[in-house]
Amino acid sequence: MKNIQLLILFLPLILLGQKKEAVYKKLANLTCDCAEKKAKEKNLTSYDLGICIFDALDQLDVKDRKTISYNPDKKIETGIDIAKSVGVEMAIICPKYIKITKEEEPPVMIDSTQAVPINTIKGSIDSMVSNGLKFIYIIDDNHLKKEFLWLEAFEGDSLFIKGKAAIGDTIEISYIETNYFDPKENAYRIYNVITSIKLL
């Protein structure tokens, strides 16, 4: 009787685990297919695999996204842990694409040991756009529209999270210029990644 009660108690967790595993396998298959196509065109890098995983995540329906707690509006934050689980499944389905050496990776990430120049600019908030990633646009003193990427937590992000900064408000943005791959343009480009924001 006790064993039956324990089974009933843990059954929802078991079923959820099975559902998650099924979604991870689906993502792994999609990622392996993507990697195979890219490998025919160029030398595959681990960064290419990352792009393939995020492309696969974009193909999931709402139910599957909910199963693995993936939020397209917080792609980086919710996708990293998922990518690790997908990698485990890929090691079974297409192990040859997991064996990518570190030397093959393109120099797109910031080395924290290097001094990265931080730029500062003032302007009024023009708009905020979410399309997988979060962008903030401002109009500077020269009436030029500037784009800034909200990639991770930064000093002052609570101004937006709590709705204290709105369209038309004047702010000071500190940012670093970082080279990332843009899958829409299929090329690397410079992004202004926000490091802090101050309401003026």
PDB file of C-alpha atoms in Angstrom:
ATOM      1  CA  MET A   1       0.000   0.000   0.000  1.00  0.00           C
ATOM      2  CA  LYS A   2       2.812   2.365   0.912  1.00  0.00           C
ATOM      3  CA  ASN A   3       4.546   1.658  -2.415  1.00  0.00           C
ATOM      4  CA  ILE A   4       1.355   2.528  -4.306  1.00  0.00           C
ATOM      5  CA  GLN A   5       1.005   5.793  -2.386  1.00  0.00           C
ATOM      6  CA  LEU A   6       4.610   6.706  -3.156  1.00  0.00           C
ATOM      7  CA  LEU A   7       4.043   5.913  -6.824  1.00  0.00           C
ATOM      8  CA  ILE A   8       0.955   8.146  -6.920  1.00  0.00           C
ATOM      9  CA  LEU A   9       2.909  10.896  -5.154  1.00  0.00           C
ATOM     10  CA  PHE A  10       5.861  10.828  -7.562  1.00  0.00           C
ATOM     11  CA  LEU A  11       3.941   9.987 -10.755  1.00  0.00           C
ATOM     12  CA  PRO A  12       3.509  13.654 -11.810  1.00  0.00           C
ATOM     13  CA  LEU A  13       7.267  14.229 -11.418  1.00  0.00           C
ATOM     14  CA  ILE A  14       8.066  11.085 -13.386  1.00  0.00           C
ATOM     15  CA  LEU A  15       5.697  12.096 -16.199  1.00  0.00           C
ATOM     16  CA  LEU A  16       7.129  15.631 -16.285  1.00  0.00           C
ATOM     17  CA  GLY A  17      10.653  14.202 -16.505  1.00  0.00           C
ATOM     18  CA  GLN A  18       9.611  11.991 -19.423  1.00  0.00           C
ATOM     19  CA  LYS A  19       7.982  14.942 -21.189  1.00  0.00           C
ATOM     20  CA  LYS A  20      11.127  17.047 -20.726  1.00  0.00           C
ATOM     21  CA  GLU A  21      13.320  14.255 -22.057  1.00  0.00           C
ATOM     22  CA  ALA A  22      11.088  13.943 -25.140  1.00  0.00           C
ATOM     23  CA  VAL A  23      11.432  17.684 -25.834  1.00  0.00           C
ATOM     24  CA  TYR A  24      15.203  17.551 -25.320  1.00  0.00           C
ATOM     25  CA  LYS A  25      15.419  14.677 -27.816  1.00  0.00           C
ATOM     26  CA  LYS A  26      13.330  16.671 -30.308  1.00  0.00           C
ATOM     27  CA  LEU A  27      15.662  19.659 -29.879  1.00  0.00           C
ATOM     28  CA  ALA A  28      18.711  17.409 -30.222  1.00  0.00           C
ATOM     29  CA  ASN A  29      17.425  15.957 -33.503  1.00  0.00           C
ATOM     30  CA  LEU A  30      16.679  19.430 -34.884  1.00  0.00           C
ATOM     31  CA  THR A  31      20.101  20.675 -33.766  1.00  0.00           C
ATOM     32  CA  CYS A  32      21.877  17.662 -35.286  1.00  0.00           C
ATOM     33  CA  ASP A  33      20.097  18.246 -38.610  1.00  0.00           C
ATOM     34  CA  CYS A  34      21.111  21.910 -38.530  1.00  0.00           C
ATOM     35  CA  ALA A  35      24.716  21.016 -37.645  1.00  0.00           C
ATOM     36  CA  GLU A  36      24.876  18.507 -40.487  1.00  0.00           C
ATOM     37  CA  LYS A  37      23.772  21.158 -42.998  1.00  0.00           C
ATOM     38  CA  LYS A  38      26.253  23.729 -41.683  1.00  0.00           C
ATOM     39  CA  ALA A  39      29.074  21.164 -41.690  1.00  0.00           C
ATOM     40  CA  LYS A  40      28.592  20.704 -45.449  1.00  0.00           C
ATOM     41  CA  GLU A  41      29.163  24.434 -46.009  1.00  0.00           C
ATOM     42  CA  LYS A  42      32.018  25.197 -43.580  1.00  0.00           C
ATOM     43  CA  ASN A  43      34.095  23.969 -40.669  1.00  0.00           C
ATOM     44  CA  LEU A  44      31.582  23.605 -37.853  1.00  0.00           C
ATOM     45  CA  THR A  45      32.330  25.511 -34.641  1.00  0.00           C
ATOM     46  CA  SER A  46      30.775  25.323 -31.190  1.00  0.00           C
ATOM     47  CA  TYR A  47      29.282  28.749 -31.855  1.00  0.00           C
ATOM     48  CA  ASP A  48      27.489  27.282 -34.887  1.00  0.00           C
ATOM     49  CA  LEU A  49      26.069  24.613 -32.594  1.00  0.00           C
ATOM     50  CA  GLY A  50      24.793  27.315 -30.261  1.00  0.00           C
ATOM     51  CA  ILE A  51      23.008  29.018 -33.152  1.00  0.00           C
ATOM     52  CA  CYS A  52      21.518  25.664 -34.193  1.00  0.00           C
ATOM     53  CA  ILE A  53      20.207  25.029 -30.673  1.00  0.00           C
ATOM     54  CA  PHE A  54      18.516  28.444 -30.504  1.00  0.00           C
ATOM     55  CA  ASP A  55      17.066  27.922 -33.998  1.00  0.00           C
ATOM     56  CA  ALA A  56      15.665  24.598 -32.767  1.00  0.00           C
ATOM     57  CA  LEU A  57      14.164  26.289 -29.689  1.00  0.00           C
ATOM     58  CA  ASP A  58      12.377  28.762 -31.975  1.00  0.00           C
ATOM     59  CA  GLN A  59      10.680  25.798 -33.702  1.00  0.00           C
ATOM     60  CA  LEU A  60       9.043  24.505 -30.513  1.00  0.00           C
ATOM     61  CA  ASP A  61       5.351  25.024 -29.935  1.00  0.00           C
ATOM     62  CA  VAL A  62       4.020  26.756 -26.829  1.00  0.00           C
ATOM     63  CA  LYS A  63       3.351  23.459 -25.038  1.00  0.00           C
ATOM     64  CA  ASP A  64       6.909  22.189 -25.507  1.00  0.00           C
ATOM     65  CA  ARG A  65       8.372  25.546 -24.436  1.00  0.00           C
ATOM     66  CA  LYS A  66       6.319  25.418 -21.252  1.00  0.00           C
ATOM     67  CA  THR A  67       7.449  21.844 -20.553  1.00  0.00           C
ATOM     68  CA  ILE A  68      11.120  22.840 -20.434  1.00  0.00           C
ATOM     69  CA  SER A  69      10.477  26.365 -19.042  1.00  0.00           C
ATOM     70  CA  TYR A  70      11.820  28.160 -22.118  1.00  0.00           C
ATOM     71  CA  ASN A  71      10.921  31.836 -22.531  1.00  0.00           C
ATOM     72  CA  PRO A  72      11.688  33.299 -26.016  1.00  0.00           C
ATOM     73  CA  ASP A  73      11.704  36.796 -24.483  1.00  0.00           C
ATOM     74  CA  LYS A  74      14.535  35.690 -22.170  1.00  0.00           C
ATOM     75  CA  LYS A  75      16.375  33.592 -24.712  1.00  0.00           C
ATOM     76  CA  ILE A  76      19.831  33.751 -23.143  1.00  0.00           C
ATOM     77  CA  GLU A  77      18.762  33.318 -19.507  1.00  0.00           C
ATOM     78  CA  THR A  78      16.396  30.374 -20.071  1.00  0.00           C
ATOM     79  CA  GLY A  79      18.250  28.784 -22.977  1.00  0.00           C
ATOM     80  CA  ILE A  80      21.685  28.124 -21.459  1.00  0.00           C
ATOM     81  CA  ASP A  81      20.647  25.348 -19.048  1.00  0.00           C
ATOM     82  CA  ILE A  82      18.414  23.826 -21.724  1.00  0.00           C
ATOM     83  CA  ALA A  83      21.370  23.760 -24.135  1.00  0.00           C
ATOM     84  CA  LYS A  84      23.315  21.615 -21.652  1.00  0.00           C
ATOM     85  CA  SER A  85      20.540  19.001 -21.577  1.00  0.00           C
ATOM     86  CA  VAL A  86      20.264  19.098 -25.371  1.00  0.00           C
ATOM     87  CA  GLY A  87      24.026  18.526 -25.568  1.00  0.00           C
ATOM     88  CA  VAL A  88      23.640  15.326 -23.545  1.00  0.00           C
ATOM     89  CA  GLU A  89      21.076  14.010 -26.045  1.00  0.00           C
ATOM     90  CA  MET A  90      23.251  15.107 -28.984  1.00  0.00           C
ATOM     91  CA  ALA A  91      26.136  13.079 -27.573  1.00  0.00           C
ATOM     92  CA  ILE A  92      23.976  10.022 -28.280  1.00  0.00           C
ATOM     93  CA  ILE A  93      22.330  11.080 -31.554  1.00  0.00           C
ATOM     94  CA  CYS A  94      25.215  12.854 -33.328  1.00  0.00           C
ATOM     95  CA  PRO A  95      28.359  12.573 -31.158  1.00  0.00           C
ATOM     96  CA  LYS A  96      30.705  13.717 -33.941  1.00  0.00           C
ATOM     97  CA  TYR A  97      29.289  17.252 -33.701  1.00  0.00           C
ATOM     98  CA  ILE A  98      29.904  17.443 -29.960  1.00  0.00           C
ATOM     99  CA  LYS A  99      33.621  16.732 -30.367  1.00  0.00           C
ATOM    100  CA  ILE A 100      34.559  20.260 -31.389  1.00  0.00           C
ATOM    101  CA  THR A 101      37.833  21.611 -30.080  1.00  0.00           C
ATOM    102  CA  LYS A 102      38.062  24.925 -28.307  1.00  0.00           C
ATOM    103  CA  GLU A 103      40.497  26.197 -30.960  1.00  0.00           C
ATOM    104  CA  GLU A 104      37.692  26.073 -33.529  1.00  0.00           C
ATOM    105  CA  GLU A 105      35.576  28.636 -31.709  1.00  0.00           C
ATOM    106  CA  PRO A 106      35.403  32.126 -33.270  1.00  0.00           C
ATOM    107  CA  PRO A 107      36.546  35.023 -31.058  1.00  0.00           C
ATOM    108  CA  VAL A 108      33.104  36.400 -30.295  1.00  0.00           C
ATOM    109  CA  MET A 109      32.950  36.289 -26.516  1.00  0.00           C
ATOM    110  CA  ILE A 110      34.526  38.832 -24.197  1.00  0.00           C
ATOM    111  CA  ASP A 111      37.512  37.661 -22.192  1.00  0.00           C
ATOM    112  CA  SER A 112      36.901  38.937 -18.667  1.00  0.00           C
ATOM    113  CA  THR A 113      40.649  39.260 -18.108  1.00  0.00           C
ATOM    114  CA  GLN A 114      40.940  41.860 -20.856  1.00  0.00           C
ATOM    115  CA  ALA A 115      40.187  45.537 -20.327  1.00  0.00           C
ATOM    116  CA  VAL A 116      37.029  46.357 -22.291  1.00  0.00           C
ATOM    117  CA  PRO A 117      36.384  50.077 -22.900  1.00  0.00           C
ATOM    118  CA  ILE A 118      33.052  51.262 -21.523  1.00  0.00           C
ATOM    119  CA  ASN A 119      31.278  53.994 -23.479  1.00  0.00           C
ATOM    120  CA  THR A 120      28.618  56.371 -22.151  1.00  0.00           C
ATOM    121  CA  ILE A 121      25.864  58.223 -23.984  1.00  0.00           C
ATOM    122  CA  LYS A 122      22.822  60.298 -22.992  1.00  0.00           C
ATOM    123  CA  GLY A 123      19.489  60.448 -24.761  1.00  0.00           C
ATOM    124  CA  SER A 124      15.726  60.021 -24.522  1.00  0.00           C
ATOM    125  CA  ILE A 125      14.115  56.595 -24.696  1.00  0.00           C
ATOM    126  CA  ASP A 126      12.543  56.126 -28.119  1.00  0.00           C
ATOM    127  CA  SER A 127      11.338  52.514 -27.917  1.00  0.00           C
ATOM    128  CA  MET A 128      11.912  49.074 -26.426  1.00  0.00           C
ATOM    129  CA  VAL A 129      11.674  46.009 -28.668  1.00  0.00           C
ATOM    130  CA  SER A 130      11.679  42.271 -27.884  1.00  0.00           C
ATOM    131  CA  ASN A 131      12.323  39.867 -30.750  1.00  0.00           C
ATOM    132  CA  GLY A 132      14.012  36.994 -28.973  1.00  0.00           C
ATOM    133  CA  LEU A 133      16.432  39.495 -27.492  1.00  0.00           C
ATOM    134  CA  LYS A 134      15.625  42.816 -25.796  1.00  0.00           C
ATOM    135  CA  PHE A 135      16.688  46.073 -27.458  1.00  0.00           C
ATOM    136  CA  ILE A 136      16.408  49.628 -26.143  1.00  0.00           C
ATOM    137  CA  TYR A 137      16.509  52.527 -28.594  1.00  0.00           C
ATOM    138  CA  ILE A 138      17.344  56.109 -27.647  1.00  0.00           C
ATOM    139  CA  ILE A 139      17.558  59.420 -29.483  1.00  0.00           C
ATOM    140  CA  ASP A 140      20.860  61.118 -28.648  1.00  0.00           C
ATOM    141  CA  ASP A 141      21.727  64.838 -28.500  1.00  0.00           C
ATOM    142  CA  ASN A 142      22.421  64.804 -32.273  1.00  0.00           C
ATOM    143  CA  HIS A 143      18.897  63.456 -32.912  1.00  0.00           C
ATOM    144  CA  LEU A 144      20.321  60.095 -34.010  1.00  0.00           C
ATOM    145  CA  LYS A 145      18.626  56.822 -33.100  1.00  0.00           C
ATOM    146  CA  LYS A 146      20.932  54.405 -31.254  1.00  0.00           C
ATOM    147  CA  GLU A 147      20.379  50.706 -30.537  1.00  0.00           C
ATOM    148  CA  PHE A 148      21.424  48.971 -27.293  1.00  0.00           C
ATOM    149  CA  LEU A 149      21.220  45.287 -26.399  1.00  0.00           C
ATOM    150  CA  TRP A 150      19.919  44.167 -22.998  1.00  0.00           C
ATOM    151  CA  LEU A 151      21.857  40.905 -22.775  1.00  0.00           C
ATOM    152  CA  GLU A 152      22.263  40.290 -19.050  1.00  0.00           C
ATOM    153  CA  ALA A 153      21.686  41.869 -15.642  1.00  0.00           C
ATOM    154  CA  PHE A 154      23.124  45.373 -15.299  1.00  0.00           C
ATOM    155  CA  GLU A 155      23.076  48.253 -12.827  1.00  0.00           C
ATOM    156  CA  GLY A 156      19.801  50.106 -13.233  1.00  0.00           C
ATOM    157  CA  ASP A 157      17.862  47.345 -15.016  1.00  0.00           C
ATOM    158  CA  SER A 158      15.201  47.572 -12.274  1.00  0.00           C
ATOM    159  CA  LEU A 159      14.172  50.930 -13.812  1.00  0.00           C
ATOM    160  CA  PHE A 160      12.731  48.956 -16.737  1.00  0.00           C
ATOM    161  CA  ILE A 161      11.674  45.861 -14.814  1.00  0.00           C
ATOM    162  CA  LYS A 162       9.624  47.956 -12.355  1.00  0.00           C
ATOM    163  CA  GLY A 163       8.402  50.369 -15.041  1.00  0.00           C
ATOM    164  CA  LYS A 164      10.148  53.430 -13.594  1.00  0.00           C
ATOM    165  CA  ALA A 165      11.699  54.347 -16.967  1.00  0.00           C
ATOM    166  CA  ALA A 166       9.332  55.028 -19.867  1.00  0.00           C
ATOM    167  CA  ILE A 167       9.315  56.287 -23.454  1.00  0.00           C
ATOM    168  CA  GLY A 168      10.518  59.903 -23.545  1.00  0.00           C
ATOM    169  CA  ASP A 169      12.545  59.739 -20.326  1.00  0.00           C
ATOM    170  CA  THR A 170      16.144  60.930 -20.477  1.00  0.00           C
ATOM    171  CA  ILE A 171      18.730  58.328 -19.480  1.00  0.00           C
ATOM    172  CA  GLU A 172      22.463  57.789 -19.438  1.00  0.00           C
ATOM    173  CA  ILE A 173      23.575  54.431 -20.863  1.00  0.00           C
ATOM    174  CA  SER A 174      26.976  52.851 -20.329  1.00  0.00           C
ATOM    175  CA  TYR A 175      27.800  50.080 -22.779  1.00  0.00           C
ATOM    176  CA  ILE A 176      30.507  47.974 -24.374  1.00  0.00           C
ATOM    177  CA  GLU A 177      30.828  47.146 -28.063  1.00  0.00           C
ATOM    178  CA  THR A 178      30.763  43.388 -28.613  1.00  0.00           C
ATOM    179  CA  ASN A 179      30.932  41.259 -31.746  1.00  0.00           C
ATOM    180  CA  TYR A 180      28.098  38.687 -31.959  1.00  0.00           C
ATOM    181  CA  PHE A 181      26.612  36.570 -34.719  1.00  0.00           C
ATOM    182  CA  ASP A 182      23.320  37.860 -36.141  1.00  0.00           C
ATOM    183  CA  PRO A 183      21.380  34.826 -37.483  1.00  0.00           C
ATOM    184  CA  LYS A 184      18.995  37.058 -39.437  1.00  0.00           C
ATOM    185  CA  GLU A 185      21.825  38.677 -41.375  1.00  0.00           C
ATOM    186  CA  ASN A 186      23.934  35.484 -41.280  1.00  0.00           C
ATOM    187  CA  ALA A 187      26.960  37.554 -40.315  1.00  0.00           C
ATOM    188  CA  TYR A 188      28.795  38.968 -37.307  1.00  0.00           C
ATOM    189  CA  ARG A 189      28.015  42.534 -36.254  1.00  0.00           C
ATOM    190  CA  ILE A 190      28.809  44.925 -33.432  1.00  0.00           C
ATOM    191  CA  TYR A 191      26.224  45.191 -30.656  1.00  0.00           C
ATOM    192  CA  ASN A 192      26.134  47.901 -27.980  1.00  0.00           C
ATOM    193  CA  VAL A 193      25.684  45.745 -24.877  1.00  0.00           C
ATOM    194  CA  ILE A 194      24.311  47.656 -21.869  1.00  0.00           C
ATOM    195  CA  THR A 195      26.403  47.626 -18.685  1.00  0.00           C
ATOM    196  CA  SER A 196      24.447  50.239 -16.686  1.00  0.00           C
ATOM    197  CA  ILE A 197      21.618  52.748 -16.991  1.00  0.00           C
ATOM    198  CA  LYS A 198      20.908  55.897 -15.005  1.00  0.00           C
ATOM    199  CA  LEU A 199      17.684  57.920 -15.119  1.00  0.00           C
ATOM    200  CA  LEU A 200      18.401  61.662 -15.479  1.00  0.00           C
TER     201      LEU A 200
END
